[in-house]
Coordinates of N, CA and C and ligand atoms in Angstrom, one line a residue:
X1 N 53.8 -138.2 128.4 CA 54.3 -138.6 127.1 C 54.7 -140.1 127.1
X2 N 54.4 -140.8 126.0 CA 54.7 -142.2 125.9 C 56.1 -142.5 126.0
X3 N 56.5 -143.8 126.3 CA 57.9 -144.2 126.4 C 58.5 -144.2 125.0
X4 N 59.7 -143.8 124.9 CA 60.4 -143.9 123.5 C 60.8 -145.3 123.2
X5 N 61.2 -145.5 122.0 CA 61.6 -146.8 121.5 C 62.8 -147.3 122.3
X6 N 63.8 -146.4 122.6 CA 65.0 -146.9 123.2 C 64.7 -147.4 124.7
X7 N 63.8 -146.6 125.3 CA 63.4 -147.0 126.7 C 62.7 -148.3 126.7
X8 N 61.9 -148.5 125.6 CA 61.2 -149.8 125.5 C 62.2 -151.0 125.3
X9 N 63.2 -150.7 124.4 CA 64.1 -151.8 124.2 C 64.9 -152.1 125.5
X10 N 65.2 -151.1 126.3 CA 65.9 -151.3 127.6 C 65.0 -152.2 128.5
X11 N 63.7 -151.8 128.6 CA 62.8 -152.5 129.5 C 62.6 -153.9 129.0
X12 N 62.6 -154.1 127.7 CA 62.4 -155.4 127.1 C 63.4 -156.4 127.7
X13 N 64.6 -155.9 128.0 CA 65.6 -156.8 128.5 C 65.3 -157.4 129.8
X14 N 64.3 -156.8 130.5 CA 64.0 -157.2 131.9 C 62.9 -158.2 131.9
X15 N 62.1 -158.4 130.8 CA 61.0 -159.3 130.9 C 61.4 -160.7 130.8
X16 N 61.0 -161.6 131.7 CA 61.4 -163.0 131.7 C 60.6 -163.8 130.6
X17 N 59.6 -163.2 130.1 CA 58.8 -163.9 129.1 C 59.0 -163.4 127.6
X18 N 60.1 -162.6 127.4 CA 60.5 -162.2 126.1 C 61.8 -162.9 125.7
X19 N 61.8 -163.5 124.5 CA 63.0 -164.1 123.9 C 63.4 -163.4 122.7
X20 N 64.6 -162.9 122.6 CA 65.0 -162.2 121.4 C 66.5 -162.7 121.1
X21 N 66.6 -163.9 120.7 CA 67.9 -164.5 120.4 C 68.4 -163.9 119.1
X22 N 69.8 -163.8 119.0 CA 70.4 -163.5 117.7 C 70.2 -164.6 116.7
X23 N 70.4 -164.4 115.5 CA 70.3 -165.5 114.5 C 71.3 -166.6 114.8
X24 N 72.5 -166.2 115.2 CA 73.5 -167.2 115.5 C 73.1 -168.0 116.6
X25 N 72.6 -167.4 117.7 CA 72.1 -168.2 118.8 C 71.0 -169.1 118.4
X26 N 70.1 -168.7 117.5 CA 69.0 -169.5 117.1 C 69.4 -170.7 116.3
X27 N 70.4 -170.5 115.4 CA 70.8 -171.6 114.6 C 71.7 -172.6 115.3
X28 N 72.3 -172.1 116.4 CA 73.1 -173.1 117.2 C 72.3 -173.9 118.1
X29 N 71.0 -173.8 118.1 CA 70.1 -174.7 118.9 C 69.4 -173.9 119.9
X30 N 68.1 -173.5 119.6 CA 67.3 -172.7 120.6 C 66.9 -173.7 121.7
X31 N 67.2 -173.4 123.0 CA 67.0 -174.4 124.0 C 65.5 -174.8 124.3
X32 N 64.6 -173.8 123.9 CA 63.2 -174.2 124.2 C 62.5 -174.9 123.1
X33 N 63.2 -175.1 122.0 CA 62.6 -175.8 120.8 C 62.2 -177.2 121.2
X34 N 60.9 -177.4 121.1 CA 60.4 -178.7 121.5 C 60.1 -178.8 123.0
X35 N 60.4 -177.7 123.7 CA 60.3 -177.7 125.2 C 59.5 -176.6 125.8
X36 N 58.8 -175.8 124.9 CA 58.2 -174.6 125.4 C 57.2 -174.9 126.6
X37 N 56.4 -175.9 126.4 CA 55.4 -176.2 127.4 C 56.0 -176.7 128.7
X38 N 56.8 -177.7 128.6 CA 57.4 -178.3 129.8 C 58.4 -177.4 130.5
X39 N 59.3 -176.8 129.7 CA 60.4 -176.0 130.4 C 60.0 -174.6 130.7
X40 N 59.3 -173.9 129.8 CA 59.0 -172.5 130.0 C 57.6 -172.3 130.8
X41 N 56.6 -173.0 130.2 CA 55.3 -172.8 130.8 C 55.0 -173.7 132.0
X42 N 55.8 -174.7 132.1 CA 55.7 -175.7 133.2 C 54.3 -176.4 133.2
X43 N 53.9 -176.8 132.0 CA 52.7 -177.6 131.9 C 52.7 -178.5 130.7
X44 N 51.6 -179.1 130.4 CA 51.6 -179.9 129.2 C 50.5 -179.4 128.2
X45 N 50.1 -178.2 128.4 CA 49.1 -177.6 127.5 C 49.6 -177.3 126.1
X46 N 48.7 -177.1 125.2 CA 49.1 -176.9 123.8 C 49.6 -175.4 123.6
X47 N 50.3 -175.2 122.5 CA 50.9 -174.0 122.2 C 50.2 -173.3 121.0
X48 N 49.8 -172.1 121.2 CA 49.2 -171.3 120.1 C 50.1 -170.1 119.8
X49 N 50.3 -169.9 118.5 CA 51.2 -168.7 118.1 C 50.4 -167.7 117.4
X50 N 50.8 -166.4 117.6 CA 50.2 -165.3 116.8 C 51.4 -164.7 116.0
X51 N 51.3 -164.8 114.7 CA 52.4 -164.4 113.8 C 52.2 -162.9 113.4
X52 N 53.3 -162.1 113.6 CA 53.2 -160.7 113.3 C 52.2 -160.1 114.3
X53 N 52.5 -160.3 115.6 CA 51.5 -160.0 116.6 C 51.5 -158.5 116.9
X54 N 52.5 -157.7 116.5 CA 52.5 -156.3 116.8 C 52.5 -156.1 118.3
X55 N 51.4 -155.5 118.8 CA 51.3 -155.2 120.2 C 50.8 -156.4 121.0
X56 N 50.5 -157.5 120.3 CA 50.2 -158.7 121.0 C 48.8 -158.8 121.5
X57 N 47.9 -158.0 121.0 CA 46.5 -158.0 121.5 C 45.8 -159.4 121.4
X58 N 46.0 -160.1 120.3 CA 45.4 -161.4 120.2 C 46.0 -162.4 121.2
X59 N 47.3 -162.3 121.3 CA 48.0 -163.2 122.2 C 47.5 -163.0 123.6
X60 N 47.4 -161.7 124.1 CA 47.0 -161.4 125.4 C 45.5 -161.7 125.6
X61 N 44.7 -161.3 124.6 CA 43.2 -161.5 124.6 C 42.9 -163.0 124.8
X62 N 43.5 -163.8 124.0 CA 43.2 -165.3 124.0 C 43.8 -165.9 125.3
X63 N 44.9 -165.4 125.8 CA 45.5 -165.9 127.0 C 44.6 -165.6 128.2
X64 N 43.9 -164.5 128.2 CA 42.9 -164.2 129.3 C 41.8 -165.1 129.3
X65 N 41.3 -165.4 128.0 CA 40.1 -166.3 127.9 C 40.5 -167.8 128.2
X66 N 41.7 -168.2 127.8 CA 42.1 -169.6 128.0 C 43.3 -169.8 128.8
X67 N 43.1 -169.7 130.1 CA 44.3 -169.7 131.0 C 45.0 -171.1 131.0
X68 N 44.4 -172.1 130.5 CA 45.0 -173.4 130.4 C 45.6 -173.7 129.1
X69 N 45.8 -172.7 128.2 CA 46.5 -172.9 127.0 C 47.7 -171.9 127.0
X70 N 48.7 -172.2 126.2 CA 49.9 -171.3 126.2 C 49.9 -170.5 124.9
X71 N 50.2 -169.2 125.0 CA 50.2 -168.3 123.8 C 51.6 -167.6 123.6
X72 N 52.0 -167.7 122.4 CA 53.3 -167.0 122.1 C 53.1 -166.0 120.9
X73 N 53.4 -164.8 121.2 CA 53.3 -163.8 120.1 C 54.6 -163.5 119.5
X74 N 54.6 -163.5 118.1 CA 55.9 -163.3 117.4 C 55.9 -162.1 116.5
X75 N 56.9 -161.3 116.6 CA 57.1 -160.1 115.8 C 58.5 -159.7 115.7
X76 N 58.9 -159.0 114.7 CA 60.3 -158.5 114.6 C 60.5 -157.2 115.3
X77 N 59.4 -156.5 115.6 CA 59.5 -155.1 116.2 C 59.4 -155.1 117.7
X78 N 60.5 -154.9 118.3 CA 60.6 -154.9 119.8 C 59.7 -153.9 120.5
X79 N 59.6 -152.7 119.9 CA 58.9 -151.6 120.6 C 57.4 -152.0 120.6
X80 N 56.9 -152.6 119.6 CA 55.5 -153.1 119.6 C 55.3 -154.2 120.6
X81 N 56.2 -155.1 120.6 CA 56.1 -156.2 121.6 C 56.0 -155.7 123.0
X82 N 56.7 -154.7 123.3 CA 56.8 -154.1 124.6 C 55.4 -153.9 125.2
X83 N 54.4 -153.4 124.4 CA 53.1 -153.2 124.8 C 52.4 -154.5 125.4
X84 N 52.6 -155.6 124.6 CA 52.0 -156.9 125.0 C 52.7 -157.4 126.2
X85 N 54.0 -157.2 126.3 CA 54.8 -157.7 127.5 C 54.3 -156.9 128.7
X86 N 54.1 -155.6 128.6 CA 53.7 -154.8 129.7 C 52.3 -155.2 130.2
X87 N 51.4 -155.5 129.3 CA 50.0 -155.9 129.7 C 50.1 -157.2 130.4
X88 N 50.8 -158.2 129.7 CA 50.8 -159.6 130.3 C 51.5 -159.5 131.7
X89 N 52.5 -158.7 131.8 CA 53.2 -158.6 133.1 C 52.3 -158.0 134.2
X90 N 51.6 -156.9 133.8 CA 50.7 -156.2 134.8 C 49.6 -157.1 135.2
X91 N 49.1 -157.9 134.3 CA 48.0 -158.8 134.6 C 48.4 -160.1 135.1
X92 N 49.8 -160.3 135.2 CA 50.3 -161.6 135.7 C 49.8 -162.8 135.0
X93 N 49.9 -162.7 133.7 CA 49.4 -163.8 132.9 C 50.5 -164.8 132.7
X94 N 50.5 -166.0 133.3 CA 51.6 -166.9 133.2 C 51.7 -167.7 131.9
X95 N 50.6 -167.6 131.1 CA 50.5 -168.4 129.9 C 50.8 -167.6 128.6
X96 N 51.6 -166.5 128.8 CA 52.0 -165.7 127.6 C 53.5 -165.5 127.5
X97 N 54.0 -165.7 126.3 CA 55.4 -165.3 126.0 C 55.5 -164.6 124.7
X98 N 56.6 -163.9 124.4 CA 56.8 -163.3 123.2 C 58.2 -163.7 122.6
X99 N 58.2 -163.7 121.3 CA 59.5 -164.1 120.6 C 59.7 -163.0 119.6
X100 N 60.9 -162.4 119.7 CA 61.2 -161.4 118.7 C 62.1 -162.0 117.6
X101 N 61.5 -162.3 116.5 CA 62.3 -162.8 115.4 C 61.6 -162.6 114.1
X102 N 62.2 -162.9 113.0 CA 61.6 -162.9 111.7 C 60.8 -164.2 111.5
X103 N 59.6 -164.1 111.0 CA 58.8 -165.3 110.9 C 59.4 -166.4 109.9
X104 N 60.3 -165.9 109.0 CA 61.0 -166.8 108.1 C 61.8 -167.8 108.9
X105 N 62.2 -167.5 110.1 CA 63.1 -168.3 110.9 C 62.3 -169.2 111.9
X106 N 61.0 -169.3 111.8 CA 60.2 -169.9 112.8 C 60.5 -171.3 113.1
X107 N 61.0 -172.0 112.1 CA 61.3 -173.5 112.4 C 62.5 -173.7 113.3
X108 N 63.3 -172.6 113.5 CA 64.4 -172.7 114.4 C 63.9 -172.8 115.9
X109 N 62.7 -172.4 116.1 CA 62.2 -172.2 117.5 C 61.2 -173.2 117.9
X110 N 60.6 -173.9 117.0 CA 59.5 -174.9 117.4 C 59.7 -176.2 116.7
X111 N 59.5 -177.3 117.4 CA 59.7 -178.6 116.9 C 58.5 -179.1 116.1
X112 N 58.6 -180.2 115.3 CA 57.5 -180.7 114.6 C 56.4 -181.1 115.6
X113 N 55.1 -180.7 115.3 CA 53.9 -181.0 116.1 C 53.9 -180.3 117.4
X114 N 54.8 -179.3 117.6 CA 54.7 -178.5 118.9 C 53.6 -177.5 119.0
X115 N 53.1 -177.1 117.8 CA 52.1 -176.0 117.8 C 50.7 -176.5 117.4
X116 N 49.7 -176.1 118.1 CA 48.4 -176.6 117.7 C 47.6 -175.5 116.9
X117 N 47.9 -174.3 117.0 CA 47.1 -173.2 116.2 C 48.0 -172.1 115.9
X118 N 47.7 -171.5 114.8 CA 48.5 -170.3 114.3 C 47.4 -169.2 114.0
X119 N 47.6 -168.0 114.5 CA 46.8 -166.9 114.2 C 47.7 -165.9 113.4
X120 N 47.1 -165.4 112.3 CA 47.8 -164.4 111.5 C 46.8 -163.2 111.4
X121 N 47.2 -162.2 112.2 CA 46.2 -161.1 112.4 C 46.6 -159.9 111.7
X122 N 45.9 -159.5 110.8 CA 46.1 -158.2 110.0 C 47.5 -158.1 109.5
X123 N 48.0 -159.1 108.8 CA 49.4 -159.0 108.2 C 49.5 -157.9 107.2
X124 N 50.7 -157.4 107.0 CA 50.9 -156.4 105.9 C 50.5 -157.2 104.6
X125 N 49.7 -156.6 103.8 CA 49.2 -157.4 102.6 C 50.3 -157.6 101.5
X126 N 51.3 -156.8 101.5 CA 52.4 -157.0 100.6 C 52.0 -157.2 99.2
X127 N 51.2 -156.2 98.6 CA 50.7 -156.3 97.2 C 51.7 -156.6 96.2
X128 N 53.0 -156.0 96.4 CA 54.0 -156.2 95.3 C 54.9 -157.3 95.5
X129 N 55.0 -157.9 96.8 CA 55.9 -159.0 97.0 C 55.3 -160.2 97.6
X130 N 54.9 -161.1 96.7 CA 54.3 -162.3 97.2 C 55.1 -163.1 98.2
X131 N 56.4 -163.1 98.0 CA 57.2 -163.9 98.9 C 57.2 -163.3 100.4
X132 N 56.7 -162.1 100.5 CA 56.7 -161.6 101.9 C 55.3 -161.8 102.6
X133 N 54.3 -162.3 101.8 CA 53.0 -162.5 102.4 C 53.0 -163.7 103.3
X134 N 52.5 -163.5 104.5 CA 52.6 -164.6 105.5 C 51.7 -165.8 105.2
X135 N 50.9 -165.7 104.1 CA 50.1 -166.9 103.7 C 50.6 -167.4 102.3
X136 N 51.8 -167.0 101.9 CA 52.3 -167.5 100.6 C 52.9 -168.9 100.8
X137 N 53.0 -169.7 99.8 CA 53.4 -171.1 99.9 C 54.7 -171.3 100.7
X138 N 55.7 -170.5 100.5 CA 56.9 -170.8 101.4 C 56.7 -170.7 102.9
X139 N 55.8 -169.7 103.3 CA 55.5 -169.5 104.7 C 54.7 -170.7 105.2
X140 N 53.7 -171.1 104.3 CA 52.9 -172.2 104.7 C 53.7 -173.5 104.9
X141 N 54.7 -173.6 104.1 CA 55.6 -174.8 104.2 C 56.4 -174.8 105.5
X142 N 56.8 -173.6 106.0 CA 57.4 -173.5 107.3 C 56.4 -173.9 108.4
X143 N 55.2 -173.3 108.3 CA 54.2 -173.6 109.3 C 53.9 -175.1 109.4
X144 N 53.9 -175.8 108.3 CA 53.6 -177.2 108.3 C 54.6 -178.0 109.1
X145 N 55.8 -177.5 109.2 CA 56.9 -178.2 109.9 C 56.7 -178.2 111.4
X146 N 55.8 -177.2 111.9 CA 55.7 -177.2 113.4 C 54.3 -177.4 113.8
X147 N 53.3 -177.3 112.9 CA 51.9 -177.5 113.3 C 51.5 -179.0 113.4
X148 N 50.7 -179.3 114.4 CA 50.2 -180.6 114.5 C 49.3 -180.9 113.2
X149 N 49.1 -182.2 112.9 CA 48.3 -182.5 111.7 C 46.9 -182.0 111.8
X150 N 46.3 -182.0 113.0 CA 45.0 -181.5 113.1 C 45.0 -180.0 113.5
X151 N 46.2 -179.3 113.4 CA 46.3 -177.9 113.8 C 45.6 -177.0 112.8
X152 N 45.3 -175.8 113.2 CA 44.5 -174.8 112.4 C 45.3 -173.5 112.2
X153 N 45.0 -173.0 111.0 CA 45.6 -171.6 110.8 C 44.4 -170.7 110.6
X154 N 44.5 -169.5 111.3 CA 43.5 -168.5 111.2 C 44.0 -167.2 110.6
X155 N 43.4 -166.7 109.6 CA 43.8 -165.4 109.1 C 42.7 -164.4 109.2
X156 N 43.0 -163.2 109.8 CA 42.1 -162.1 109.8 C 42.7 -161.0 109.0
X157 N 42.0 -160.4 108.1 CA 42.5 -159.3 107.3 C 41.4 -158.3 106.9
X158 N 41.8 -157.1 106.6 CA 40.9 -156.1 106.0 C 41.1 -156.1 104.5
X159 N 42.1 -156.8 104.0 CA 42.6 -156.6 102.7 C 41.9 -157.7 101.7
X160 N 41.2 -157.1 100.8 CA 40.4 -158.0 99.9 C 41.3 -158.9 99.0
X161 N 42.4 -158.3 98.5 CA 43.3 -159.0 97.7 C 44.0 -160.2 98.4
X162 N 44.5 -159.8 99.6 CA 45.1 -160.9 100.4 C 44.1 -162.0 100.8
X163 N 42.9 -161.6 101.0 CA 41.8 -162.6 101.3 C 41.7 -163.6 100.1
X164 N 41.5 -163.0 98.9 CA 41.4 -163.9 97.7 C 42.6 -164.6 97.4
X165 N 43.8 -164.0 97.6 CA 45.0 -164.7 97.3 C 45.2 -165.9 98.2
X166 N 44.8 -165.7 99.5 CA 44.9 -166.8 100.4 C 43.9 -168.0 100.1
X167 N 42.7 -167.6 99.7 CA 41.8 -168.7 99.3 C 42.3 -169.4 98.1
X168 N 42.9 -168.7 97.1 CA 43.4 -169.4 95.9 C 44.6 -170.3 96.3
X169 N 45.4 -169.8 97.2 CA 46.6 -170.6 97.6 C 46.1 -171.9 98.3
X170 N 45.1 -171.7 99.2 CA 44.6 -172.9 99.9 C 44.1 -173.9 98.8
X171 N 43.4 -173.4 97.8 CA 42.8 -174.3 96.8 C 43.9 -175.0 96.0
X172 N 44.9 -174.1 95.5 CA 45.8 -174.7 94.6 C 46.8 -175.6 95.3
X173 N 47.0 -175.4 96.6 CA 47.9 -176.3 97.3 C 47.2 -177.5 98.0
X174 N 45.9 -177.5 97.8 CA 45.0 -178.6 98.4 C 45.0 -178.6 99.9
X175 N 45.1 -177.5 100.5 CA 44.9 -177.4 101.9 C 43.4 -177.5 102.2
X176 N 43.0 -177.6 103.5 CA 41.6 -177.9 103.8 C 40.9 -176.6 104.3
X177 N 40.1 -176.1 103.5 CA 39.4 -174.8 104.0 C 38.3 -175.2 104.9
X178 N 38.3 -174.6 106.1 CA 37.3 -174.9 107.1 C 36.2 -173.8 107.2
X179 N 36.6 -172.6 107.1 CA 35.6 -171.5 107.3 C 36.2 -170.3 106.5
X180 N 35.3 -169.5 105.9 CA 35.7 -168.2 105.3 C 34.5 -167.3 105.2
X181 N 34.8 -166.0 105.5 CA 33.8 -165.0 105.3 C 34.5 -163.7 104.9
X182 N 33.8 -163.0 104.0 CA 34.4 -161.7 103.6 C 33.8 -160.5 104.4
X183 N 33.0 -160.9 105.4 CA 32.4 -159.8 106.3 C 32.1 -160.5 107.6
X184 N 33.1 -160.6 108.4 CA 33.0 -161.3 109.7 C 31.9 -160.8 110.6
X185 N 31.7 -159.5 110.7 CA 30.7 -159.0 111.6 C 29.3 -159.1 111.1
X186 N 29.2 -159.4 109.8 CA 27.8 -159.7 109.3 C 27.4 -161.2 109.4
X187 N 28.5 -162.0 109.6 CA 28.3 -163.4 109.8 C 27.5 -163.6 111.1
X188 N 26.4 -164.3 111.0 CA 25.5 -164.4 112.2 C 25.9 -165.4 113.3
X189 N 26.9 -166.2 113.0 CA 27.3 -167.2 114.0 C 28.0 -166.5 115.1
X190 N 27.3 -166.3 116.2 CA 27.8 -165.6 117.4 C 28.9 -166.4 118.2
X191 N 28.9 -167.7 117.9 CA 29.9 -168.5 118.6 C 31.3 -168.5 118.1
X192 N 31.4 -167.8 116.9 CA 32.7 -167.7 116.3 C 33.8 -167.0 117.2
X193 N 34.7 -167.8 117.6 CA 35.8 -167.4 118.5 C 36.5 -166.1 118.0
X194 N 36.6 -166.1 116.7 CA 37.4 -165.1 116.1 C 36.8 -163.7 116.3
X195 N 35.6 -163.6 116.7 CA 35.0 -162.2 117.0 C 35.3 -161.7 118.4
X196 N 35.9 -162.6 119.2 CA 36.0 -162.3 120.6 C 37.1 -161.3 120.9
X197 N 38.1 -161.2 120.1 CA 39.2 -160.3 120.3 C 39.4 -159.4 119.1
X198 N 39.5 -158.1 119.4 CA 39.8 -157.1 118.3 C 41.2 -156.5 118.5
X199 N 42.0 -156.5 117.5 CA 43.3 -155.9 117.6 C 43.2 -154.4 117.2
X200 N 44.3 -153.7 117.5 CA 44.5 -152.3 117.2 C 44.1 -152.0 115.8
X201 N 44.7 -152.8 114.9 CA 44.5 -152.6 113.4 C 43.1 -152.9 113.0
X202 N 42.5 -154.0 113.7 CA 41.2 -154.3 113.3 C 40.2 -153.2 113.7
X203 N 40.4 -152.6 114.9 CA 39.5 -151.5 115.3 C 39.7 -150.3 114.3
X204 N 40.9 -150.1 113.9 CA 41.2 -149.0 113.0 C 40.5 -149.2 111.7
X205 N 40.5 -150.4 111.2 CA 39.9 -150.6 109.9 C 38.4 -150.6 110.0
X206 N 37.8 -151.1 111.1 CA 36.4 -151.0 111.4 C 35.9 -149.6 111.5
X207 N 36.7 -148.7 112.2 CA 36.4 -147.3 112.3 C 36.4 -146.6 111.0
X208 N 37.2 -147.1 110.0 CA 37.2 -146.5 108.7 C 36.1 -147.1 107.8
X209 N 35.3 -148.0 108.3 CA 34.2 -148.5 107.6 C 34.6 -149.8 106.7
X210 N 35.8 -150.3 107.0 CA 36.2 -151.5 106.2 C 35.5 -152.8 106.8
X211 N 35.4 -153.8 105.9 CA 34.9 -155.1 106.5 C 36.1 -156.0 106.8
X212 N 35.9 -156.8 107.8 CA 36.9 -157.8 108.2 C 36.7 -159.1 107.6
X213 N 37.7 -159.7 107.0 CA 37.6 -161.0 106.4 C 38.4 -162.0 107.3
X214 N 37.9 -163.3 107.2 CA 38.4 -164.3 108.0 C 38.5 -165.6 107.3
X215 N 39.6 -166.3 107.5 CA 39.7 -167.7 106.9 C 40.3 -168.6 107.9
X216 N 39.7 -169.8 108.0 CA 40.3 -170.8 108.9 C 40.6 -172.1 108.1
X217 N 41.8 -172.6 108.2 CA 42.1 -173.8 107.3 C 43.1 -174.7 108.0
X218 N 43.2 -175.9 107.4 CA 44.2 -176.9 107.9 C 45.2 -177.1 106.8
X219 N 46.4 -177.4 107.1 CA 47.4 -177.6 106.1 C 47.4 -179.0 105.6
X220 N 47.6 -179.2 104.3 CA 47.6 -180.6 103.8 C 48.9 -181.3 104.2
X221 N 48.8 -182.5 104.7 CA 50.0 -183.2 105.1 C 50.3 -184.4 104.2
Ligands
SAM301 C1 50.0 -154.5 110.2 S1 50.8 -155.1 111.6 C2 49.6 -156.0 112.5 C3 49.9 -156.1 114.0 C4 48.8 -156.9 114.8 N1 48.7 -158.3 114.3 C5 47.5 -156.3 114.8 O1 46.5 -156.8 114.2 O2 47.4 -155.2 115.4 C6 51.9 -156.4 111.0 C7 53.0 -156.8 112.0 O3 53.6 -157.9 111.4 C8 55.0 -157.8 111.7 N2 55.7 -158.5 110.6 C9 55.5 -158.5 109.3 N3 56.3 -159.4 108.6 C10 57.0 -160.0 109.6 C11 58.0 -161.0 109.5 N4 58.4 -161.6 108.4 N5 58.6 -161.4 110.7 C12 58.2 -160.9 111.9 N6 57.2 -159.9 112.0 C13 56.7 -159.5 110.8 C14 55.3 -156.3 111.6 O4 56.4 -156.0 112.4 C15 54.0 -155.8 112.3 O5 54.1 -155.6 113.7

């Protein structure tokens, strides 16, 4: 039988690469803000975030492929993060960390220009609440505060409405659209990095016969 939630929460306390500060701790000054590479990863490599990482498959998958870059998966659900933590620990991946927090608070944890890429993988589409969509203008404004000027945002989704909503937001806010496809696996460009890792949700949607949509863009500065 799988481990229960409470057992996962207990085990989470033991992982050296999981950060789960309280809000009060975060607002009083998160010590790694602006220091992730130097102080935690002990290198000068760039930082890539996966937002709403769930079990952290993208974080772990990219970390395996790019050992000289640093990857941080962020989610509010500790029991899901446990899976990514377990895999990263078993595989002794030194370039992976996880942060348990709400994405609304992300600017408390990263300094301006600290992040070079953001992956948003299969976010909840939030059809009724625009303010909860991870590609809505208030979230993009948060991301802008920590992304480098040449940084990129990647969105992978099965949801047609969220795909179109994000394209419209990019256009109306004058961000720079770099790539988009409403059927990733029909796209013949085999060099597309985005095809190299599939998350749990992605596989589930593919098994159900859904197409995967992908957008890559840069934020206007
Ligand atoms: C549908 S799941 C996708 C998980 C993973 N990216 C994948 O593709 O398998 C969405 C995840 O986003 C997280 N999430 C949604 N909104 C969030 C927020 N505002 N802050 C932190 N996590 C959030 C949820 O907890 C959930 O794990």
